Coordinates of C-alpha atoms in Angstrom, one line a residue:
Chain A
M666 CA 0.8 -10.4 -23.1
L667 CA 2.9 -12.7 -25.4
R668 CA 2.0 -10.6 -28.5
E669 CA 2.7 -7.4 -26.8
S670 CA 6.0 -8.4 -25.2
S671 CA 7.1 -10.0 -28.5
N672 CA 6.3 -6.7 -30.4
A673 CA 8.3 -4.8 -27.7
A674 CA 11.2 -7.3 -28.1
E675 CA 10.9 -7.5 -32.0
N676 CA 10.4 -11.1 -31.8
E677 CA 8.4 -12.9 -34.5
I678 CA 5.7 -15.2 -32.9
D679 CA 3.2 -17.5 -34.5
L680 CA 0.0 -17.5 -32.1
H681 CA -1.1 -20.9 -33.3
D682 CA 2.0 -22.1 -31.4
I683 CA 0.0 -21.3 -28.3
T684 CA -2.9 -23.7 -29.0
E685 CA -1.2 -26.2 -31.3
G686 CA 2.3 -26.4 -29.9
Y687 CA 5.5 -25.3 -31.4
R688 CA 5.7 -25.1 -35.2
H689 CA 9.1 -23.3 -35.9
D690 CA 7.7 -19.9 -36.9
T691 CA 8.4 -18.3 -33.6
D692 CA 11.7 -16.7 -33.1
I693 CA 11.8 -16.3 -29.4
A694 CA 15.1 -17.8 -28.1
H695 CA 14.6 -21.4 -26.8
A696 CA 10.9 -21.2 -27.5
E697 CA 10.6 -24.9 -28.4
L698 CA 12.6 -25.9 -25.3
L699 CA 10.5 -23.7 -23.0
M700 CA 7.2 -24.9 -24.5
G701 CA 8.2 -28.4 -24.2
F702 CA 9.0 -27.8 -20.5
A703 CA 5.7 -26.1 -20.1
E704 CA 3.8 -29.1 -21.7
A705 CA 5.7 -31.6 -19.6
V706 CA 4.9 -29.7 -16.3
A707 CA 1.3 -29.2 -17.3
R708 CA 0.9 -33.0 -17.9
R709 CA 2.9 -33.9 -14.8
D710 CA 5.1 -35.9 -16.9
E711 CA 8.1 -36.6 -14.7
N712 CA 10.4 -37.9 -17.3
G713 CA 9.4 -35.1 -19.8
T714 CA 10.0 -32.6 -17.2
S715 CA 13.2 -33.9 -16.2
A716 CA 14.6 -34.1 -19.7
H717 CA 13.6 -30.5 -20.6
R718 CA 14.9 -29.2 -17.2
Q719 CA 18.3 -30.8 -18.0
K720 CA 18.3 -29.3 -21.3
M721 CA 17.5 -25.9 -19.9
L722 CA 20.1 -26.1 -17.5
E723 CA 22.8 -26.8 -20.1
L724 CA 21.6 -24.3 -22.7
M725 CA 20.1 -21.4 -20.6
G726 CA 21.8 -21.9 -17.1
E727 CA 20.3 -22.4 -13.6
P728 CA 18.7 -19.0 -12.9
A729 CA 16.9 -19.3 -16.1
T730 CA 15.6 -22.8 -15.3
V731 CA 14.5 -21.7 -11.8
D732 CA 12.5 -18.8 -13.4
A733 CA 11.0 -21.1 -16.0
A734 CA 9.7 -23.4 -13.3
A735 CA 8.4 -20.3 -11.4
I736 CA 6.4 -19.1 -14.5
A737 CA 5.0 -22.6 -15.0
A738 CA 4.0 -22.7 -11.4
A739 CA 2.5 -19.3 -11.4
F740 CA 0.2 -20.0 -14.3
H741 CA -0.9 -23.2 -12.9
G742 CA -2.3 -20.9 -10.2
F743 CA -3.7 -18.2 -12.4
V744 CA -5.8 -20.5 -14.5
R745 CA -7.4 -22.1 -11.5
L746 CA -8.2 -18.5 -10.0
A747 CA -9.7 -17.3 -13.3
D748 CA -11.6 -20.5 -14.1
A749 CA -13.0 -21.2 -10.6
I750 CA -14.2 -17.5 -9.8
G751 CA -15.4 -17.1 -13.4
I752 CA -13.9 -13.8 -14.1
P753 CA -14.9 -12.4 -17.6
Y754 CA -12.5 -12.8 -20.4
E755 CA -13.2 -9.3 -21.6
G756 CA -10.2 -7.2 -20.4
A757 CA -7.7 -9.9 -20.5
A758 CA -4.4 -8.7 -21.9
G759 CA -5.6 -5.0 -21.4
G760 CA -8.5 -5.7 -23.7
T761 CA -6.4 -6.0 -26.6
D762 CA -7.4 -9.7 -27.7
S763 CA -9.8 -9.4 -30.7
T764 CA -12.6 -11.8 -31.4
E765 CA -10.9 -12.5 -34.8
M766 CA -7.6 -13.5 -33.3
R767 CA -9.4 -15.7 -30.7
D768 CA -11.3 -17.5 -33.5
E769 CA -8.2 -17.8 -35.7
I770 CA -6.1 -19.5 -33.2
G771 CA -8.7 -21.7 -31.7
I772 CA -9.3 -20.1 -28.3
S773 CA -13.0 -19.7 -29.2
D774 CA -13.2 -23.6 -29.3
F775 CA -12.1 -23.9 -25.7
Y776 CA -14.9 -25.5 -23.5
R777 CA -15.9 -22.5 -21.5
A778 CA -16.1 -20.4 -24.8
Q779 CA -18.6 -23.1 -26.0
N780 CA -20.5 -23.4 -22.8
V781 CA -21.2 -20.0 -21.3
Chain B
M1222 CA 7.3 -18.7 9.5
A1223 CA 7.6 -22.1 8.0
G1224 CA 11.3 -22.9 7.4
N1225 CA 13.0 -23.4 3.9
P1226 CA 10.6 -25.5 2.1
F1227 CA 13.4 -26.9 -0.3
P1228 CA 16.2 -27.5 2.1
D1229 CA 17.8 -30.1 -0.3
S1230 CA 17.5 -28.2 -3.5
P1231 CA 20.5 -28.3 -5.6
Y1232 CA 19.5 -25.1 -7.2
D1233 CA 20.2 -21.5 -6.1
I1234 CA 16.5 -20.3 -5.6
R1235 CA 15.9 -16.6 -5.7
S1236 CA 15.6 -15.4 -2.1
D1237 CA 12.5 -13.7 -2.7
L1238 CA 10.9 -16.7 -4.3
L1239 CA 12.0 -18.9 -1.2
S1240 CA 10.6 -16.2 1.1
A1241 CA 7.3 -16.2 -0.8
H1242 CA 7.2 -20.0 -0.4
E1243 CA 7.8 -19.9 3.2
A1244 CA 5.1 -17.1 3.7
A1245 CA 2.6 -19.1 1.7
L1246 CA 2.9 -22.2 3.7
T1247 CA 2.7 -20.2 7.0
V1248 CA -0.4 -18.5 5.9
I1249 CA -2.0 -21.7 4.5
A1250 CA -2.0 -23.1 8.1
R1251 CA -3.4 -19.9 9.7
P1252 CA -7.0 -19.3 10.4
G1253 CA -8.4 -17.4 7.4
T1254 CA -11.5 -15.3 7.0
W1255 CA -14.0 -18.1 6.6
L1256 CA -11.8 -21.3 7.3
T1257 CA -9.9 -22.5 10.3
G1258 CA -6.3 -23.2 9.9
E1259 CA -7.2 -26.8 10.2
Q1260 CA -9.5 -26.7 7.3
R1261 CA -7.0 -24.7 5.1
V1262 CA -4.3 -27.4 5.8
W1263 CA -6.8 -30.2 4.9
I1264 CA -7.6 -28.2 1.6
A1265 CA -3.9 -28.3 0.9
E1266 CA -3.6 -32.0 1.6
E1267 CA -6.6 -32.6 -0.4
V1268 CA -5.1 -30.8 -3.5
R1269 CA -2.2 -33.3 -3.4
N1270 CA -4.5 -36.2 -3.1
A1271 CA -6.9 -35.1 -5.9
R1272 CA -4.2 -35.8 -8.5
N1273 CA -4.6 -39.5 -8.1
C1274 CA -8.5 -39.5 -7.8
P1275 CA -10.0 -42.2 -10.2
A1276 CA -13.3 -40.2 -10.4
C1277 CA -11.5 -37.1 -11.5
A1278 CA -9.7 -39.2 -14.3
E1279 CA -13.2 -40.3 -15.4
L1280 CA -14.5 -36.8 -15.2
R1281 CA -11.7 -35.5 -17.3
E1282 CA -12.7 -37.9 -20.1
A1283 CA -16.3 -37.2 -20.0
L1284 CA -17.8 -35.0 -22.7
S1285 CA -19.7 -33.1 -20.1
P1286 CA -18.4 -33.2 -16.6
D1287 CA -21.3 -31.5 -15.1
N1288 CA -23.7 -34.2 -16.1
L1289 CA -21.8 -37.0 -14.2
S1290 CA -22.1 -37.8 -10.6
L1291 CA -19.1 -39.7 -9.3
E1292 CA -17.7 -40.1 -5.7
H1293 CA -14.1 -38.6 -5.3
T1294 CA -11.5 -40.6 -3.4
S1295 CA -10.8 -38.1 -0.5
L1296 CA -8.7 -38.1 2.7
G1297 CA -12.0 -37.8 4.6
N1298 CA -11.5 -34.6 6.3
L1299 CA -13.5 -32.2 4.2
S1300 CA -17.3 -32.1 3.3
P1301 CA -18.3 -33.6 0.0
A1302 CA -18.9 -30.2 -1.4
Q1303 CA -15.5 -29.0 -0.4
V1304 CA -13.9 -32.2 -1.8
D1305 CA -15.7 -31.7 -5.2
I1306 CA -14.5 -28.1 -5.3
V1307 CA -10.9 -29.0 -4.7
H1308 CA -10.8 -32.0 -6.9
R1309 CA -12.5 -30.2 -9.9
V1310 CA -10.5 -27.1 -9.6
V1311 CA -7.2 -29.1 -9.4
T1312 CA -7.9 -31.7 -12.0
D1313 CA -10.1 -30.0 -14.7
P1314 CA -10.1 -26.2 -14.2
G1315 CA -11.0 -25.4 -17.9
R1316 CA -14.3 -27.0 -17.8
L1317 CA -15.7 -25.4 -14.5
S1318 CA -19.1 -23.7 -15.0
E1319 CA -21.1 -21.1 -13.5
G1320 CA -23.8 -23.7 -13.0
W1321 CA -21.4 -25.9 -11.1
C1322 CA -20.2 -22.9 -8.9
R1323 CA -23.7 -21.6 -8.2
R1324 CA -24.9 -25.2 -7.2
H1325 CA -22.3 -25.3 -4.5
I1326 CA -23.5 -21.9 -3.3
D1327 CA -27.3 -22.8 -3.5
D1328 CA -26.5 -26.0 -1.6
G1329 CA -25.3 -23.9 1.3
M1330 CA -21.6 -23.1 0.9
L1331 CA -20.8 -19.4 1.9
E1332 CA -19.5 -17.4 -1.0
G1333 CA -16.7 -16.2 1.0
E1334 CA -15.8 -19.8 1.9
F1335 CA -15.6 -20.7 -1.7
V1336 CA -13.6 -17.9 -2.7
E1337 CA -11.0 -18.5 0.3
M1338 CA -10.9 -22.1 -0.7
I1339 CA -10.0 -21.1 -4.3
G1340 CA -7.1 -19.1 -2.8
V1341 CA -5.7 -22.0 -0.8
I1342 CA -6.1 -24.4 -3.8
A1343 CA -4.3 -22.0 -6.1
M1344 CA -1.4 -21.4 -3.6
T1345 CA -0.9 -25.1 -3.0
V1346 CA -0.9 -25.8 -6.8
I1347 CA 1.8 -23.1 -7.3
T1348 CA 4.0 -24.3 -4.5
D1349 CA 3.7 -27.9 -5.6
T1350 CA 4.1 -27.2 -9.4
F1351 CA 7.3 -25.1 -8.7
A1352 CA 8.7 -28.1 -6.8
F1353 CA 7.6 -30.5 -9.6
G1354 CA 9.1 -28.4 -12.3
L1355 CA 12.5 -28.5 -10.6
G1356 CA 12.2 -32.1 -9.5
L1357 CA 12.1 -31.3 -5.8
P1358 CA 10.1 -32.9 -3.0
E1359 CA 6.9 -31.1 -2.2
A1360 CA 7.3 -28.8 0.7
V1361 CA 6.1 -30.2 4.0
L1362 CA 2.8 -28.6 5.1
P1363 CA 3.1 -27.0 8.6
G1364 CA 0.6 -28.0 11.3
P1365 CA -2.5 -25.7 11.7
A1366 CA -2.3 -22.7 13.8
A1367 CA -5.1 -22.2 16.3
G1368 CA -7.7 -19.4 16.0
E1369 CA -11.0 -18.4 14.7
P1370 CA -11.7 -17.0 11.2
S1371 CA -12.4 -13.4 11.1
R1372 CA -15.5 -13.7 8.9
Y1373 CA -14.8 -10.2 7.5
L1374 CA -17.1 -9.4 4.5
P1375 CA -16.1 -6.4 2.5
P1376 CA -19.0 -4.1 2.2
G1377 CA -18.2 -3.4 -1.5
A1378 CA -18.3 -7.1 -2.6
R1379 CA -21.0 -7.7 -5.2
R1380 CA -21.7 -10.4 -7.7
E1381 CA -21.9 -8.8 -11.2
A1382 CA -18.8 -9.5 -13.4
A1383 CA -17.8 -12.8 -12.2
W1384 CA -19.6 -16.0 -10.7
L1385 CA -18.8 -14.9 -7.2
P1386 CA -18.8 -11.4 -5.7
I1387 CA -15.7 -9.2 -6.2
V1388 CA -14.7 -5.8 -4.9
E1389 CA -14.3 -3.6 -7.8
P1390 CA -11.4 -1.1 -7.8
G1391 CA -13.1 2.1 -6.1
D1392 CA -15.4 0.0 -3.9
E1393 CA -12.8 -0.7 -1.3
V1394 CA -13.1 0.6 2.2
P1395 CA -10.2 1.1 4.6
E1396 CA -11.1 -1.9 6.6
D1397 CA -10.5 -4.1 3.6
G1398 CA -6.8 -3.3 3.8
P1399 CA -4.7 -2.7 0.7
L1400 CA -6.4 -4.3 -2.4
Y1401 CA -5.2 -2.8 -5.5
P1402 CA -2.1 -1.0 -6.8
T1403 CA -4.0 0.8 -9.5
P1404 CA -7.7 1.5 -10.2
T1405 CA -7.1 -0.4 -13.5
A1406 CA -6.3 -3.7 -12.0
G1407 CA -7.4 -6.6 -14.4
Y1408 CA -10.1 -9.1 -13.4
I1409 CA -7.3 -11.6 -12.5
H1410 CA -6.3 -9.2 -9.8
R1411 CA -10.0 -8.8 -8.6
A1412 CA -10.7 -12.5 -8.5
L1413 CA -10.1 -13.2 -4.9
S1414 CA -11.1 -9.6 -3.6
M1415 CA -14.1 -10.8 -1.8
V1416 CA -11.7 -12.1 0.8
P1417 CA -8.9 -9.5 1.0
Q1418 CA -6.4 -11.5 3.0
S1419 CA -6.7 -14.4 0.6
K1420 CA -5.9 -11.9 -2.3
R1421 CA -3.0 -10.5 -0.6
D1422 CA -1.7 -13.9 0.4
Y1423 CA -2.1 -15.3 -3.1
W1424 CA -0.5 -12.3 -4.9
N1425 CA 2.4 -12.3 -2.6
L1426 CA 3.3 -15.7 -3.7
A1427 CA 2.1 -15.4 -7.5
G1428 CA 3.9 -12.1 -7.9
A1429 CA 7.3 -13.6 -6.8
H1430 CA 6.7 -16.3 -9.4
Y1431 CA 5.5 -14.3 -12.5
L1432 CA 5.9 -10.5 -12.1
E1433 CA 5.1 -8.0 -9.5
G1434 CA 2.1 -5.7 -10.2
K1435 CA 3.9 -2.8 -11.6
Q1436 CA 6.1 -4.9 -13.9
V1437 CA 3.1 -6.6 -15.8
Y1438 CA 2.6 -3.9 -18.2
D1439 CA 6.2 -2.8 -18.6
F1440 CA 7.7 -5.0 -21.6
G1441 CA 11.1 -4.1 -21.2
D1442 CA 13.5 -5.6 -18.6
S1443 CA 11.6 -8.6 -17.0
G1444 CA 13.8 -8.5 -14.1
R1445 CA 14.0 -12.3 -14.5
A1446 CA 16.7 -14.7 -15.9
I1447 CA 14.4 -15.2 -18.8
S1448 CA 13.1 -12.5 -21.2
R1449 CA 9.5 -11.3 -21.2
P1450 CA 8.6 -13.1 -24.4
Q1451 CA 10.2 -16.3 -22.9
I1452 CA 8.0 -15.9 -19.8
E1453 CA 4.8 -15.2 -21.8
I1454 CA 5.2 -18.2 -24.1
I1455 CA 5.4 -20.5 -21.2
A1456 CA 2.4 -18.6 -19.6
A1457 CA 0.4 -18.8 -22.8
R1458 CA 1.0 -22.5 -23.5
I1459 CA 0.0 -23.6 -20.0
S1460 CA -3.1 -21.3 -20.2
A1461 CA -4.0 -23.1 -23.5
L1462 CA -3.3 -26.5 -22.2
H1463 CA -5.7 -25.8 -19.3
Q1464 CA -8.2 -24.4 -21.9
C1465 CA -8.1 -21.2 -20.0
L1466 CA -9.6 -18.3 -21.9
Y1467 CA -8.1 -15.8 -19.6

């Protein structure tokens, strides 16, 4: 979805950012800030979340901050649904993710990929 | 309906998002298909408790969590199996396994109960994570509503693609109620389909946070205050941090 939406918006992305964290090659606006917020929320880091939220409010505004929190929340639900029901990976992202891409950016090293 | 879950919020939260939260809290407390309202509220309470469980912290550090047998610190309302499901799904979802899932079923948990639990857990995680992201207090869980579970089992549910049965698009019957907007709904949409009401409740909440079904494959206007690539970079990073293949 990230790749497809970035292609549609003509944004450059480095998919390694997803598995390794922001590395400056992605040109999505405020990508570093949004990824930092996502990481702080995922780690339930109150101070980090608060600091990123304040920065988002300053740079992106309140509606964007609320929507960023909503997206972060949604994906904390989706991962639990997918991982607890054991749905197959095949077909994710409309079936467009290749084995080569998964290997290259490290998704194939995830625990479940190694323990099926 | 439960009232405004964030009455003291300094933020102007979209009305559809607030409504989805109110609806989620209301349905969590209602009798479900396999669980009573009381059990469902207990599950939501245990979700919050799991974050501070010492055994879960130890399991997260273990190389192979399935090989350790530790006693979770629970609130004492749920069975040990239910507690294990709540705690593992909340604290270490990326390392769940089919063996772990099927052991609970082999030990006597009904598949429908398992699936419904996952729906309640995921909804609670969404509501609480949204509050956490905005620095708001977690919503107060409503008291349970009286009534008996319906115990409705969709005749089309079968275990084939996933660890638990799902109703594939095309296998629905009218008694299931609406399940899929399109016959090409992805597996994430099918995950809770063994318990149709749980699926509808979950997606009512999730859709308001992410995108409604018809928007997912439209990469133009996101309809949100952040762009679609901004949405997806948050989504992808969170999935990766949870080691989620999907």
